[in-house]
CSV table of C-alpha atoms in Angstrom, one decimal:
chain,number,residue,atom,x,y,z
A,1,GLN,CA,-0.5,15.7,0.1
A,2,CYS,CA,2.4,15.3,3.5
A,3,CYS,CA,4.7,13.7,1.4
A,4,ILE,CA,3.9,16.0,-1.9
A,5,VAL,CA,4.4,19.1,0.6
A,6,LEU,CA,7.9,17.2,2.4
A,7,PHE,CA,9.3,16.2,-1.5
A,8,ALA,CA,9.1,20.0,-2.9
A,9,GLY,CA,9.1,22.2,0.3
A,10,LEU,CA,13.2,19.8,0.9
A,11,LEU,CA,13.6,22.0,-2.2
A,12,PHE,CA,14.2,25.3,-1.3
A,13,THR,CA,16.2,24.1,2.1
A,14,ARG,CA,19.9,23.1,2.8
A,15,PHE,CA,19.1,19.3,2.4
A,16,TRP,CA,17.3,20.0,-1.6
A,17,LEU,CA,20.1,16.9,-2.6
A,18,ILE,CA,17.5,14.6,-1.2
A,19,SER,CA,14.8,15.6,-3.3
A,20,ALA,CA,16.8,15.8,-6.2
A,21,LEU,CA,19.0,12.5,-5.5
A,22,TYR,CA,14.8,10.7,-4.9
A,23,ALA,CA,13.7,12.7,-8.1
A,24,VAL,CA,16.7,10.5,-10.5
A,25,TRP,CA,15.0,7.6,-8.7
A,26,TRP,CA,11.5,8.1,-8.9
A,27,ALA,CA,12.5,9.0,-12.9
A,28,TRP,CA,14.9,5.1,-13.4
A,29,ASP,CA,12.1,3.6,-11.3
A,30,TRP,CA,9.1,4.4,-12.4
A,31,GLU,CA,8.0,0.8,-14.5
A,32,THR,CA,8.3,-1.2,-10.9
A,33,PRO,CA,4.8,-0.8,-10.3
A,34,SER,CA,2.9,-2.1,-13.2
A,35,LYS,CA,5.9,-5.3,-12.8
A,36,GLY,CA,4.3,-6.3,-9.8
A,37,GLY,CA,6.3,-3.7,-7.7
A,38,ARG,CA,9.2,-4.1,-4.9
A,39,ARG,CA,7.3,-5.6,-1.5
A,40,VAL,CA,10.3,-4.9,1.4
A,41,HIS,CA,8.7,-8.8,3.3
A,42,CYS,CA,10.3,-6.7,6.9
A,43,ILE,CA,7.7,-4.3,6.8
A,44,ARG,CA,5.2,-6.5,5.5
A,45,ASN,CA,6.6,-8.6,8.7
A,46,SER,CA,6.2,-5.6,11.0
A,47,VAL,CA,5.2,-5.2,14.1
A,48,VAL,CA,3.3,-2.5,13.5
A,49,TRP,CA,0.5,-4.6,11.9
A,50,ARG,CA,0.4,-7.0,14.6
A,51,TYR,CA,-1.5,-4.3,16.8
A,52,MET,CA,-3.4,-3.2,13.8
A,53,ARG,CA,-3.7,-6.5,13.7
A,54,ASP,CA,-5.9,-7.3,17.1
A,55,TYR,CA,-6.4,-4.1,17.0
A,56,PHE,CA,-10.3,-5.6,16.0
A,57,PRO,CA,-9.3,-8.5,15.9
A,58,ILE,CA,-9.0,-9.6,11.8
A,59,THR,CA,-9.3,-13.3,10.7
A,60,LEU,CA,-8.3,-14.8,8.0
A,61,VAL,CA,-10.7,-17.4,6.6
A,62,LYS,CA,-9.4,-20.4,3.9
A,63,THR,CA,-12.8,-22.3,2.8
A,64,ALA,CA,-10.0,-23.9,0.2
A,65,GLU,CA,-7.3,-25.0,-1.3
A,66,LEU,CA,-6.0,-23.1,-3.7
A,67,ASP,CA,-3.0,-24.5,-6.5
A,68,PRO,CA,0.8,-22.3,-5.8
A,69,THR,CA,0.7,-23.4,-10.3
A,70,LYS,CA,-2.0,-21.6,-11.1
A,71,ASN,CA,-2.7,-17.8,-10.7
A,72,TYR,CA,-5.5,-16.2,-9.3
A,73,ILE,CA,-7.8,-13.1,-9.0
A,74,MET,CA,-9.9,-12.9,-6.3
A,75,GLY,CA,-12.5,-10.0,-5.7
A,76,PHE,CA,-12.8,-8.6,-2.8
A,77,HIS,CA,-16.2,-7.4,-1.1
A,78,PRO,CA,-17.6,-4.6,0.5
A,79,HIS,CA,-14.8,-1.6,0.1
A,80,GLY,CA,-15.8,-0.7,3.1
A,81,VAL,CA,-14.3,2.3,4.1
A,82,LEU,CA,-11.3,1.8,4.7
A,83,VAL,CA,-10.3,-1.8,2.6
A,84,ALA,CA,-9.2,-2.5,6.6
A,85,GLY,CA,-9.5,-6.4,6.0
A,86,ALA,CA,-8.1,-7.1,2.9
A,87,PHE,CA,-5.1,-4.4,3.7
A,88,LEU,CA,-4.0,-6.6,6.8
A,89,ASN,CA,-4.8,-9.3,5.1
A,90,PHE,CA,-3.5,-9.2,1.3
A,91,CYS,CA,-0.9,-6.6,1.8
A,92,THR,CA,1.4,-7.8,6.0
A,93,GLU,CA,1.6,-10.9,6.6
A,94,ALA,CA,0.3,-10.3,10.4
A,95,THR,CA,-3.3,-12.6,9.2
A,96,GLY,CA,-0.5,-15.7,8.1
A,97,PHE,CA,-1.2,-15.1,4.5
A,98,SER,CA,1.5,-17.4,3.4
A,99,LYS,CA,0.9,-19.9,5.3
A,100,THR,CA,-2.8,-20.1,4.9
A,101,PHE,CA,-1.6,-20.9,1.0
A,102,PRO,CA,1.2,-21.1,0.5
A,103,GLY,CA,3.2,-20.3,-1.9
A,104,LEU,CA,1.7,-17.5,-3.4
A,105,THR,CA,1.8,-14.2,-3.2
A,106,PRO,CA,-0.7,-11.8,-3.6
A,107,HIS,CA,-0.9,-7.8,-5.0
A,108,LEU,CA,-3.6,-5.4,-4.1
A,109,MET,CA,-4.4,-3.9,-6.8
A,110,MET,CA,-5.1,0.4,-5.5
A,111,LEU,CA,-5.8,3.4,-7.4
A,112,ASN,CA,-3.0,4.8,-9.6
A,113,LEU,CA,-2.7,8.0,-8.1
A,114,TRP,CA,-1.0,6.8,-5.1
A,115,PHE,CA,1.6,5.9,-6.8
A,116,ARG,CA,2.4,9.2,-7.8
A,117,VAL,CA,3.2,10.9,-4.6
A,118,PRO,CA,6.5,10.7,-4.3
A,119,PHE,CA,7.9,8.9,-1.1
A,120,PHE,CA,3.9,7.3,-0.7
A,121,ARG,CA,5.1,5.4,-4.2
A,122,ASP,CA,7.6,3.4,-2.2
A,123,TYR,CA,5.4,2.8,0.8
A,124,LEU,CA,2.6,1.3,-1.2
A,125,LEU,CA,4.8,-0.9,-3.1
A,126,SER,CA,6.5,-1.7,-0.4
A,127,GLY,CA,3.4,-4.1,0.7
A,128,GLY,CA,2.5,-5.2,-3.0
A,129,LEU,CA,0.3,-3.0,-3.5
A,130,VAL,CA,0.2,-2.7,-7.7
A,131,PRO,CA,-1.5,0.1,-9.7
A,132,SER,CA,-5.1,-0.9,-10.6
A,133,ASP,CA,-4.4,-1.0,-14.7
A,134,LYS,CA,-5.1,-3.3,-17.2
A,135,GLU,CA,-1.3,-3.2,-18.1
A,136,THR,CA,-0.1,-3.7,-14.1
A,137,ALA,CA,-3.2,-6.5,-14.5
A,138,ALA,CA,-1.5,-9.1,-17.2
A,139,TYR,CA,1.6,-8.2,-15.9
A,140,VAL,CA,0.9,-10.3,-12.4
A,141,LEU,CA,-1.3,-13.0,-14.3
A,142,LYS,CA,2.0,-13.5,-17.1
A,143,LYS,CA,3.2,-14.8,-14.3
A,144,GLN,CA,4.6,-18.0,-15.7
A,145,GLY,CA,4.2,-21.6,-13.3
A,146,GLY,CA,1.8,-19.3,-11.0
A,147,GLY,CA,1.8,-18.5,-8.1
A,148,ASN,CA,0.2,-15.0,-8.2
A,149,VAL,CA,-2.7,-12.9,-6.4
A,150,LEU,CA,-4.8,-10.0,-7.8
A,151,ALA,CA,-6.7,-9.5,-5.9
A,152,ILE,CA,-9.1,-6.2,-7.3
A,153,ALA,CA,-11.7,-4.4,-5.1
A,154,VAL,CA,-14.0,-5.1,-6.9
A,155,GLY,CA,-16.3,-1.6,-5.7
A,156,GLY,CA,-13.9,0.4,-5.4
A,157,ALA,CA,-14.4,3.6,-4.5
A,158,GLN,CA,-17.9,5.1,-5.4
A,159,GLU,CA,-19.0,1.8,-3.5
A,160,ALA,CA,-17.1,3.1,0.4
A,161,LEU,CA,-20.5,6.0,0.0
A,162,ASP,CA,-22.7,3.3,1.1
A,163,ALA,CA,-20.0,1.4,3.3
A,164,ARG,CA,-22.6,1.9,7.2
A,165,PRO,CA,-22.8,-0.5,9.8
A,166,GLY,CA,-25.8,-2.8,8.5
A,167,ALA,CA,-24.9,-2.4,4.9
A,168,PHE,CA,-25.2,-5.7,2.6
A,169,LYS,CA,-25.0,-3.8,-1.1
A,170,LEU,CA,-22.9,-4.3,-3.2
A,171,LEU,CA,-21.7,-2.2,-6.0
A,172,LEU,CA,-21.2,-5.6,-8.1
A,173,ALA,CA,-24.4,-6.1,-11.1
A,174,ASN,CA,-22.4,-3.9,-14.0
A,175,ARG,CA,-18.8,-4.7,-12.2
A,176,LYS,CA,-17.5,-6.2,-15.7
A,177,GLY,CA,-14.0,-5.4,-16.3
A,178,PHE,CA,-12.6,-8.3,-13.4
A,179,ILE,CA,-14.3,-11.1,-15.6
A,180,ARG,CA,-12.9,-9.7,-18.6
A,181,LEU,CA,-9.8,-9.7,-17.5
A,182,ALA,CA,-10.5,-13.0,-16.1
A,183,LEU,CA,-11.3,-15.0,-19.4
A,184,ALA,CA,-8.5,-13.2,-21.9
A,185,HIS,CA,-6.2,-14.6,-19.4
A,186,GLY,CA,-7.9,-18.0,-18.6
A,187,VAL,CA,-7.4,-17.6,-15.1
A,188,PRO,CA,-9.8,-18.8,-11.7
A,189,LEU,CA,-12.2,-16.5,-9.8
A,190,VAL,CA,-11.6,-16.2,-6.2
A,191,PRO,CA,-15.0,-14.5,-4.0
A,192,VAL,CA,-14.0,-13.3,-0.9
A,193,PHE,CA,-16.5,-12.0,1.3
A,194,SER,CA,-14.7,-9.2,4.4
A,195,PHE,CA,-17.1,-10.0,7.1
A,196,GLY,CA,-17.6,-7.1,9.5
A,197,GLU,CA,-15.6,-5.1,6.6
A,198,ASN,CA,-18.8,-2.1,7.0
A,199,GLU,CA,-19.6,-2.6,10.7
A,200,LEU,CA,-16.6,0.1,12.0
A,201,PHE,CA,-17.7,3.5,10.9
A,202,ASP,CA,-20.9,5.4,10.9
A,203,GLN,CA,-21.0,8.1,8.2
A,204,VAL,CA,-23.6,10.4,7.5
A,205,GLU,CA,-26.6,9.9,5.9
A,206,ASN,CA,-26.8,10.8,2.4
A,207,PRO,CA,-29.0,9.2,-0.1
A,208,LYS,CA,-29.5,9.1,-3.6
A,209,GLY,CA,-30.2,12.7,-5.2
A,210,SER,CA,-29.6,14.7,-1.7
A,211,TRP,CA,-26.7,16.7,-2.1
A,212,LEU,CA,-24.5,15.8,-0.3
A,213,ARG,CA,-24.2,12.5,-2.6
A,214,TRP,CA,-24.2,14.8,-6.0
A,215,THR,CA,-21.1,17.0,-4.8
A,216,GLN,CA,-19.6,13.5,-2.9
A,217,GLU,CA,-20.3,11.9,-6.3
A,218,CYS,CA,-18.6,14.9,-8.6
A,219,LEU,CA,-16.1,14.1,-7.1
A,220,GLN,CA,-14.7,11.0,-7.6
A,221,LYS,CA,-15.5,11.0,-10.6
A,222,VAL,CA,-13.2,14.0,-10.8
A,223,MET,CA,-10.5,13.0,-8.7
A,224,GLY,CA,-10.6,9.0,-8.7
A,225,ILE,CA,-11.4,9.1,-4.4
A,226,SER,CA,-14.3,9.0,-3.0
A,227,LEU,CA,-15.1,11.4,-0.2
A,228,PRO,CA,-17.5,9.7,2.1
A,229,LEU,CA,-17.8,11.8,5.5
A,230,PHE,CA,-17.0,8.6,7.9
A,231,HIS,CA,-16.9,9.1,11.7
A,232,ALA,CA,-16.4,7.1,14.9
A,233,ARG,CA,-15.0,6.8,18.3
A,234,GLY,CA,-11.7,8.8,20.0
A,235,VAL,CA,-8.9,7.4,21.1
A,236,PHE,CA,-10.2,7.3,24.8
A,237,GLN,CA,-14.0,8.9,24.8
A,238,TYR,CA,-16.4,6.3,22.4
A,239,SER,CA,-18.8,8.8,21.7
A,240,PHE,CA,-16.9,10.7,18.5
A,241,GLY,CA,-13.9,10.3,16.9
A,242,LEU,CA,-12.0,8.7,12.9
A,243,LEU,CA,-10.2,4.9,14.7
A,244,PRO,CA,-12.4,3.4,13.9
A,245,TYR,CA,-14.8,0.9,15.9
A,246,ARG,CA,-13.1,-2.2,17.2
A,247,ARG,CA,-15.6,-4.5,15.8
A,248,PRO,CA,-14.4,-7.7,14.4
A,249,ILE,CA,-13.3,-8.6,10.7
A,250,HIS,CA,-13.6,-12.1,9.9
A,251,THR,CA,-12.5,-12.1,6.0
A,252,VAL,CA,-13.4,-15.3,4.0
A,253,VAL,CA,-12.0,-16.3,1.0
A,254,GLY,CA,-15.0,-18.9,-1.2
A,255,LYS,CA,-13.7,-22.0,-3.6
A,256,PRO,CA,-11.9,-21.1,-7.3
A,257,ILE,CA,-14.2,-20.5,-10.2
A,258,GLU,CA,-12.2,-22.0,-13.0
A,259,VAL,CA,-12.1,-20.4,-16.0
A,260,GLU,CA,-11.5,-21.4,-19.5
A,261,LYS,CA,-8.9,-18.4,-21.5
A,262,LYS,CA,-11.2,-16.7,-24.3
A,263,LEU,CA,-8.8,-13.3,-26.3
A,264,SER,CA,-12.1,-12.5,-27.2
A,265,PRO,CA,-14.7,-13.4,-25.0
A,266,SER,CA,-19.4,-12.3,-26.6
A,267,PRO,CA,-20.8,-10.6,-23.8
A,268,GLU,CA,-22.8,-13.7,-23.9
A,269,GLU,CA,-20.4,-15.5,-21.8
A,270,VAL,CA,-19.2,-12.7,-19.4
A,271,ASP,CA,-22.4,-12.1,-18.9
A,272,ASP,CA,-22.4,-16.0,-18.0
A,273,LEU,CA,-19.4,-16.0,-16.2
A,274,HIS,CA,-20.6,-13.4,-14.6
A,275,GLU,CA,-23.7,-14.8,-13.0
A,276,LYS,CA,-21.7,-17.4,-12.0
A,277,TYR,CA,-19.4,-15.7,-10.2
A,278,MET,CA,-22.5,-13.4,-8.0
A,279,GLU,CA,-24.4,-16.5,-6.9
A,280,GLU,CA,-21.3,-18.3,-5.3
A,281,LEU,CA,-20.1,-15.0,-4.3
A,282,SER,CA,-23.7,-14.6,-2.6
A,283,LYS,CA,-23.3,-18.8,-1.7
A,284,LEU,CA,-19.9,-18.4,0.4
A,285,PHE,CA,-22.5,-15.3,2.3
A,286,GLU,CA,-24.8,-17.3,3.4
A,287,GLU,CA,-22.5,-20.2,4.6
A,288,HIS,CA,-21.0,-18.6,6.9
A,289,LYS,CA,-23.0,-14.8,7.6
A,290,LEU,CA,-24.9,-17.1,11.1
A,291,MET,CA,-21.5,-17.7,12.0
A,292,TYR,CA,-20.5,-14.0,12.2
A,293,HIS,CA,-23.2,-12.8,13.4
A,294,VAL,CA,-26.2,-11.5,10.0
A,295,PRO,CA,-29.4,-12.7,10.8
A,296,GLU,CA,-30.5,-15.6,9.1
A,297,ASP,CA,-33.5,-12.8,6.9
A,298,GLN,CA,-30.8,-10.7,5.9
A,299,HIS,CA,-28.7,-11.8,2.2
A,300,LEU,CA,-26.7,-9.6,-0.4
A,301,SER,CA,-27.8,-7.5,-3.1
A,302,PHE,CA,-26.1,-6.4,-5.9
A,303,ILE,CA,-26.7,-2.8,-8.1
């Protein structure tokens, strides 16, 4: 909103030429987001992200080698309120993605809406974010020689409405678009679970059927973004505020699931791969949960 106000406001000042020139640039650069974006390495390597990493802190955990001659789809779970783990790991070099997975370039998908905001779109592109549509996904995954990673927060904005400490419920049971995408391009699927992602904020209770949840879901359908009523700590006190809690996040990258290319997969083939993906994600969670202080009797549930 601030970027939109700035863009429009400048038109009515003596600095109107800035917005006018930007509009020309914007029109010329319109297709860049759908063609893999335009990352700026000095921004990805900014010291600001290292301070943000250390605030929680956030770590990237590798469990298997990924072949840099292949393209991959990484399914990120859970979404959380702010997708902090996905942003720090895939959109910056604060946790050392390029050193951990040499030869691979991450692209995190984000709602198309944000790429229509002047100035802000350029900031998003600088980190390697791309719009969440089929055309962009196809461009990233068709790279000859491999080396591209398409990261998708599978639960999306809707899952954020259930993001609260102790929640291990994933919106995945009927999310099969990324499965069809993997089959269409024959790229391996890599499950990723970010331990601690849901621990950063408390959220006002919004059970299914409540007026608050109904309002949030209606707004999500209209605007494409969810509006969880979250709170955590303040700057100088810990009882209330909008800053996230300082709780560690461990983003664990699982082993790749090989996928055979099928341009027109049958519903059964989609379901089989989807089931295999959920099994591998559950296995990844079970193998690491005790290490990251998740109770032994806690398991993932898919809705």
